[in-house]
mmCIF file of C-alpha atoms in Angstrom:
data_model
loop_
_atom_site.group_PDB
_atom_site.id
_atom_site.type_symbol
_atom_site.label_atom_id
_atom_site.label_comp_id
_atom_site.label_asym_id
_atom_site.label_seq_id
_atom_site.Cartn_x
_atom_site.Cartn_y
_atom_site.Cartn_z
ATOM 1 C CA TYR A 1 0.327 -32.085 -22.771
ATOM 2 C CA ALA A 2 3.931 -31.297 -23.702
ATOM 3 C CA GLY A 3 3.147 -27.598 -23.730
ATOM 4 C CA VAL A 4 1.430 -27.707 -20.330
ATOM 5 C CA TYR A 5 4.252 -29.809 -18.855
ATOM 6 C CA GLY A 6 6.862 -27.370 -20.151
ATOM 7 C CA ASP A 7 4.936 -24.452 -18.658
ATOM 8 C CA LEU A 8 4.766 -26.188 -15.249
ATOM 9 C CA VAL A 9 8.497 -26.871 -15.329
ATOM 10 C CA ASN A 10 9.165 -23.214 -16.082
ATOM 11 C CA GLN A 11 6.897 -22.120 -13.225
ATOM 12 C CA LYS A 12 8.769 -24.413 -10.826
ATOM 13 C CA ARG A 13 12.064 -22.900 -11.904
ATOM 14 C CA VAL A 14 10.739 -19.381 -11.396
ATOM 15 C CA LEU A 15 9.285 -20.164 -7.950
ATOM 16 C CA THR A 16 12.570 -21.659 -6.738
ATOM 17 C CA SER A 17 14.824 -19.126 -8.468
ATOM 18 C CA TYR A 18 17.297 -16.969 -6.565
ATOM 19 C CA ASP A 19 15.810 -13.713 -7.846
ATOM 20 C CA LEU A 20 12.222 -14.496 -6.830
ATOM 21 C CA ILE A 21 13.194 -15.727 -3.356
ATOM 22 C CA ASP A 22 15.496 -12.725 -2.893
ATOM 23 C CA LYS A 23 12.657 -10.369 -3.853
ATOM 24 C CA THR A 24 10.336 -12.189 -1.427
ATOM 25 C CA LEU A 25 12.792 -11.891 1.459
ATOM 26 C CA SER A 26 13.279 -8.193 0.738
ATOM 27 C CA LYS A 27 9.608 -7.721 1.717
ATOM 28 C CA LEU A 28 10.035 -9.618 5.006
ATOM 29 C CA ASP A 29 11.895 -8.942 8.224
ATOM 30 C CA PHE A 30 13.834 -12.217 8.256
ATOM 31 C CA ASP A 31 17.386 -10.842 8.244
ATOM 32 C CA VAL A 32 17.608 -11.333 12.011
ATOM 33 C CA SER A 33 16.743 -14.603 13.794
ATOM 34 C CA TYR A 34 15.780 -14.445 17.470
ATOM 35 C CA PHE A 35 16.253 -17.039 20.197
ATOM 36 C CA ILE A 36 15.244 -17.534 23.821
ATOM 37 C CA VAL A 37 17.898 -19.341 25.837
ATOM 38 C CA GLY A 38 16.232 -21.782 28.224
ATOM 39 C CA ARG A 39 17.663 -23.942 30.940
ATOM 40 C CA PHE A 40 17.624 -27.063 28.769
ATOM 41 C CA LYS A 41 17.347 -25.800 25.196
ATOM 42 C CA THR A 42 17.449 -22.705 23.019
ATOM 43 C CA SER A 43 14.242 -22.024 21.092
ATOM 44 C CA GLN A 44 13.870 -19.874 18.014
ATOM 45 C CA VAL A 45 10.971 -17.407 18.047
ATOM 46 C CA HIS A 46 9.608 -14.671 15.802
ATOM 47 C CA GLY A 47 7.533 -11.601 16.592
ATOM 48 C CA THR A 48 6.957 -12.293 20.296
ATOM 49 C CA LEU A 49 10.026 -10.772 21.955
ATOM 50 C CA PRO A 50 10.127 -7.557 24.013
ATOM 51 C CA PHE A 51 12.478 -5.993 21.447
ATOM 52 C CA THR A 52 13.354 -5.924 17.767
ATOM 53 C CA VAL A 53 16.848 -5.597 16.318
ATOM 54 C CA ASP A 54 17.887 -3.528 13.314
ATOM 55 C CA ILE A 55 21.602 -4.069 12.751
ATOM 56 C CA GLU A 56 24.019 -3.397 9.915
ATOM 57 C CA LEU A 57 27.291 -5.254 10.362
ATOM 58 C CA LEU A 58 30.393 -3.351 9.330
ATOM 59 C CA ASP A 59 32.547 -6.479 9.646
ATOM 60 C CA PRO A 60 31.230 -9.257 7.343
ATOM 61 C CA LYS A 61 32.742 -11.891 9.659
ATOM 62 C CA LEU A 62 29.996 -11.117 12.179
ATOM 63 C CA HIS A 63 27.308 -12.462 9.859
ATOM 64 C CA GLU A 64 25.848 -15.735 11.204
ATOM 65 C CA GLN A 65 27.520 -14.911 14.527
ATOM 66 C CA VAL A 66 25.543 -15.331 17.769
ATOM 67 C CA PHE A 67 24.901 -12.125 19.728
ATOM 68 C CA ASP A 68 23.815 -12.492 23.356
ATOM 69 C CA LEU A 69 21.449 -9.834 24.650
ATOM 70 C CA ARG A 70 20.510 -9.322 28.285
ATOM 71 C CA ILE A 71 17.995 -6.712 29.425
ATOM 72 C CA LEU A 72 19.413 -4.698 32.317
ATOM 73 C CA ASP A 73 16.434 -2.418 32.934
ATOM 74 C CA LYS A 74 13.667 -0.748 30.937
ATOM 75 C CA ASP A 75 16.157 1.618 29.280
ATOM 76 C CA HIS A 76 19.387 -0.389 28.909
ATOM 77 C CA TYR A 77 20.614 -3.738 27.622
ATOM 78 C CA GLU A 78 23.943 -5.547 27.471
ATOM 79 C CA LEU A 79 25.260 -7.002 24.225
ATOM 80 C CA SER A 80 28.004 -9.621 24.129
ATOM 81 C CA PHE A 81 29.562 -11.449 21.178
ATOM 82 C CA GLU A 82 32.826 -12.938 19.999
ATOM 83 C CA HIS A 83 35.060 -11.086 17.557
ATOM 84 C CA ASN A 84 38.435 -12.404 16.449
ATOM 85 C CA GLY A 85 38.466 -14.818 19.367
ATOM 86 C CA VAL A 86 37.797 -12.115 21.970
ATOM 87 C CA ILE A 87 34.509 -11.710 23.852
ATOM 88 C CA GLN A 88 33.156 -8.203 23.347
ATOM 89 C CA LYS A 89 30.639 -6.590 25.711
ATOM 90 C CA ARG A 90 28.684 -3.392 25.174
ATOM 91 C CA THR A 91 25.969 -1.604 27.148
ATOM 92 C CA HIS A 92 23.512 0.426 25.063
ATOM 93 C CA GLU A 93 20.209 2.229 25.348
ATOM 94 C CA PHE A 94 16.948 0.999 23.866
ATOM 95 C CA ASP A 95 15.400 2.933 20.961
ATOM 96 C CA LYS A 96 18.681 4.679 20.178
ATOM 97 C CA GLU A 97 20.886 4.195 17.106
ATOM 98 C CA ILE A 98 24.328 2.991 18.139
ATOM 99 C CA GLN A 99 27.242 3.576 15.786
ATOM 100 C CA ASP A 100 30.100 1.256 16.696
ATOM 101 C CA LEU A 101 33.259 0.330 14.796
ATOM 102 C CA LEU A 102 31.734 -3.104 14.157
ATOM 103 C CA TYR A 103 28.045 -2.326 13.606
ATOM 104 C CA ILE A 104 25.232 0.203 13.397
ATOM 105 C CA LEU A 105 22.545 -1.002 15.774
ATOM 106 C CA THR A 106 19.095 -0.024 16.981
ATOM 107 C CA VAL A 107 17.208 -2.185 19.485
ATOM 108 C CA GLU A 108 13.638 -0.986 19.866
ATOM 109 C CA ARG A 109 11.275 -1.958 22.631
ATOM 110 C CA THR A 110 7.973 -3.634 21.758
ATOM 111 C CA PRO A 111 4.662 -3.727 23.665
ATOM 112 C CA TRP A 112 5.818 -7.042 25.156
ATOM 113 C CA MET A 113 8.157 -5.025 27.381
ATOM 114 C CA SER A 114 6.090 -3.345 30.074
ATOM 115 C CA GLY A 115 6.358 -2.594 33.746
ATOM 116 C CA SER A 116 4.176 -5.539 34.708
ATOM 117 C CA ASN A 117 6.441 -8.151 33.145
ATOM 118 C CA MET A 118 9.761 -6.325 33.478
ATOM 119 C CA SER A 119 11.131 -8.797 35.997
ATOM 120 C CA THR A 120 10.321 -11.716 33.678
ATOM 121 C CA VAL A 121 11.920 -10.267 30.549
ATOM 122 C CA ALA A 122 14.960 -9.106 32.520
ATOM 123 C CA SER A 123 15.555 -12.609 33.861
ATOM 124 C CA THR A 124 15.433 -14.167 30.380
ATOM 125 C CA ASP A 125 18.500 -14.586 28.186
ATOM 126 C CA TYR A 126 18.127 -13.745 24.503
ATOM 127 C CA GLN A 127 20.191 -14.290 21.387
ATOM 128 C CA PHE A 128 20.003 -13.074 17.821
ATOM 129 C CA ILE A 129 21.850 -13.767 14.582
ATOM 130 C CA ARG A 130 22.216 -11.375 11.658
ATOM 131 C CA HIS A 131 22.125 -13.295 8.378
ATOM 132 C CA SER A 132 23.714 -12.234 5.129
ATOM 133 C CA ARG A 133 21.234 -12.040 2.272
ATOM 134 C CA ASN A 134 23.102 -14.654 0.205
ATOM 135 C CA ASN A 135 23.018 -17.178 3.058
ATOM 136 C CA LEU A 136 19.372 -16.454 3.766
ATOM 137 C CA VAL A 137 18.340 -16.895 0.129
ATOM 138 C CA GLY A 138 20.401 -20.083 -0.138
ATOM 139 C CA ARG A 139 18.755 -21.457 3.001
ATOM 140 C CA TYR A 140 15.237 -20.955 1.666
ATOM 141 C CA MET A 141 16.191 -22.258 -1.762
ATOM 142 C CA GLY A 142 17.249 -25.480 -0.054
ATOM 143 C CA ARG A 143 14.092 -25.687 2.051
ATOM 144 C CA ILE A 144 11.424 -24.914 -0.545
ATOM 145 C CA ASN A 145 9.711 -27.704 -2.470
ATOM 146 C CA VAL A 146 7.361 -27.311 -5.432
ATOM 147 C CA GLU A 147 5.327 -30.301 -6.630
ATOM 148 C CA ASN A 148 2.706 -30.658 -9.335
ATOM 149 C CA GLN A 149 -0.574 -32.128 -8.094
ATOM 150 C CA ASP A 150 -1.312 -35.300 -10.064
ATOM 151 C CA PHE A 151 -3.492 -34.828 -13.157
ATOM 152 C CA THR A 152 -3.831 -31.073 -12.564
ATOM 153 C CA THR A 153 -2.010 -27.861 -13.413
ATOM 154 C CA ILE A 154 -1.872 -26.954 -9.702
ATOM 155 C CA LEU A 155 1.494 -26.484 -8.025
ATOM 156 C CA GLY A 156 1.792 -27.203 -4.298
ATOM 157 C CA ILE A 157 4.516 -25.257 -2.482
ATOM 158 C CA THR A 158 5.943 -26.206 0.906
ATOM 159 C CA VAL A 159 8.801 -24.744 2.913
ATOM 160 C CA GLU A 160 10.551 -25.874 6.081
ATOM 161 C CA ASP A 161 11.174 -23.381 8.877
ATOM 162 C CA GLU A 162 11.898 -23.553 12.583
ATOM 163 C CA VAL A 163 9.017 -21.134 13.210
ATOM 164 C CA GLU A 164 5.621 -22.026 11.743
ATOM 165 C CA ALA A 165 4.370 -18.438 11.557
ATOM 166 C CA ARG A 166 7.457 -17.381 9.634
ATOM 167 C CA ALA A 167 6.970 -20.182 7.093
ATOM 168 C CA LYS A 168 3.394 -19.030 6.470
ATOM 169 C CA MET A 169 4.543 -15.429 6.040
ATOM 170 C CA PHE A 170 7.186 -16.535 3.535
ATOM 171 C CA LEU A 171 4.726 -18.574 1.438
ATOM 172 C CA ASP A 172 2.160 -15.764 1.490
ATOM 173 C CA SER A 173 4.735 -13.215 0.308
ATOM 174 C CA LEU A 174 6.152 -15.642 -2.277
ATOM 175 C CA SER A 175 2.685 -16.053 -3.789
ATOM 176 C CA LYS A 176 2.193 -12.286 -4.026
ATOM 177 C CA VAL A 177 5.634 -11.755 -5.566
ATOM 178 C CA TYR A 178 4.994 -14.541 -8.086
ATOM 179 C CA ILE A 179 1.648 -12.996 -9.088
ATOM 180 C CA GLU A 180 3.370 -9.625 -9.555
ATOM 181 C CA TYR A 181 6.075 -11.332 -11.620
ATOM 182 C CA THR A 182 3.466 -13.073 -13.787
ATOM 183 C CA LEU A 183 1.561 -9.851 -14.387
ATOM 184 C CA GLN A 184 4.761 -7.994 -15.239
ATOM 185 C CA SER A 185 5.677 -10.762 -17.683
ATOM 186 C CA GLU A 186 2.289 -10.340 -19.389
ATOM 187 C CA PHE A 187 2.813 -6.575 -19.577
ATOM 188 C CA ASP A 188 6.288 -7.098 -21.062
ATOM 189 C CA ILE A 189 4.914 -9.520 -23.653
ATOM 190 C CA ASN A 190 2.159 -7.069 -24.600
ATOM 191 C CA ASP A 191 4.656 -4.198 -24.880
ATOM 192 C CA ASN A 192 6.965 -6.296 -27.044
ATOM 193 C CA THR A 193 4.020 -7.320 -29.235
ATOM 194 C CA VAL A 194 2.928 -3.704 -29.695
ATOM 195 C CA ASN A 195 6.502 -2.644 -30.482
ATOM 196 C CA TYR A 196 6.824 -5.475 -33.010
ATOM 197 C CA ILE A 197 3.554 -4.520 -34.710
ATOM 198 C CA ASP A 198 4.585 -0.853 -34.816
ATOM 199 C CA HIS A 199 7.897 -1.847 -36.388
ATOM 200 C CA GLN A 200 6.141 -3.982 -38.990
ATOM 201 C CA LEU A 201 3.717 -1.167 -39.789
ATOM 202 C CA GLU A 202 6.605 1.228 -40.310
ATOM 203 C CA GLU A 203 8.235 -1.200 -42.759
ATOM 204 C CA VAL A 204 4.958 -1.762 -44.626
ATOM 205 C CA THR A 205 4.383 2.016 -44.786
ATOM 206 C CA VAL A 206 7.832 2.523 -46.338
ATOM 207 C CA ILE A 207 7.242 -0.253 -48.887
ATOM 208 C CA LEU A 208 3.815 1.120 -49.828
ATOM 209 C CA ALA A 209 5.244 4.633 -50.157
ATOM 210 C CA ARG A 210 7.993 3.333 -52.460
ATOM 211 C CA HIS A 211 5.484 1.503 -54.651
ATOM 212 C CA GLU A 212 3.303 4.576 -54.728
ATOM 213 C CA ASP A 213 6.254 6.661 -55.924
ATOM 214 C CA GLU A 214 7.001 4.060 -58.605
ATOM 215 C CA MET A 215 3.380 4.122 -59.775
#
């Protein structure tokens, strides 16, 4: 029982470790959070907007900063944000890499943006936030919970997220990364065992050779 309990504790530590969560997030597109600004509230969404954002911030102070995005027409959008207490506004083209002093940005259109619903998407206000990897990992480390099911060796993992689909994607990727980690650990153990045996054989061969010379 002590051995099983110790193994479960180690598995919990691995599942909630910085490295494993960081590796999981590297396989997901969670660096940018998207929001729809409504009349009464702002709702966070994922994967259902008429655009996707790929942005590299050249000023670290812009991490966790709200960017407002307004669609002007099918080819252009307006970006506004605050920098050093001053509201900045830029007009850019969709599907084109923009190299600014503060960021490198590409906003690509998705199938949700079409001529039939252009008036709807253009009348909607959007926001996005670019997270730093450290903050994102820390957020999920604080939201993940791993519990042992009573009288079993099964671990139940739950995570809190504002978007249900994103939580499911995170848990699915975490499971795959953990399986890969476990397999790699087995491979490492086997390699170390083989290396140890080879080393022992070399020592035994030397000893036998010495005794043979003495005989």
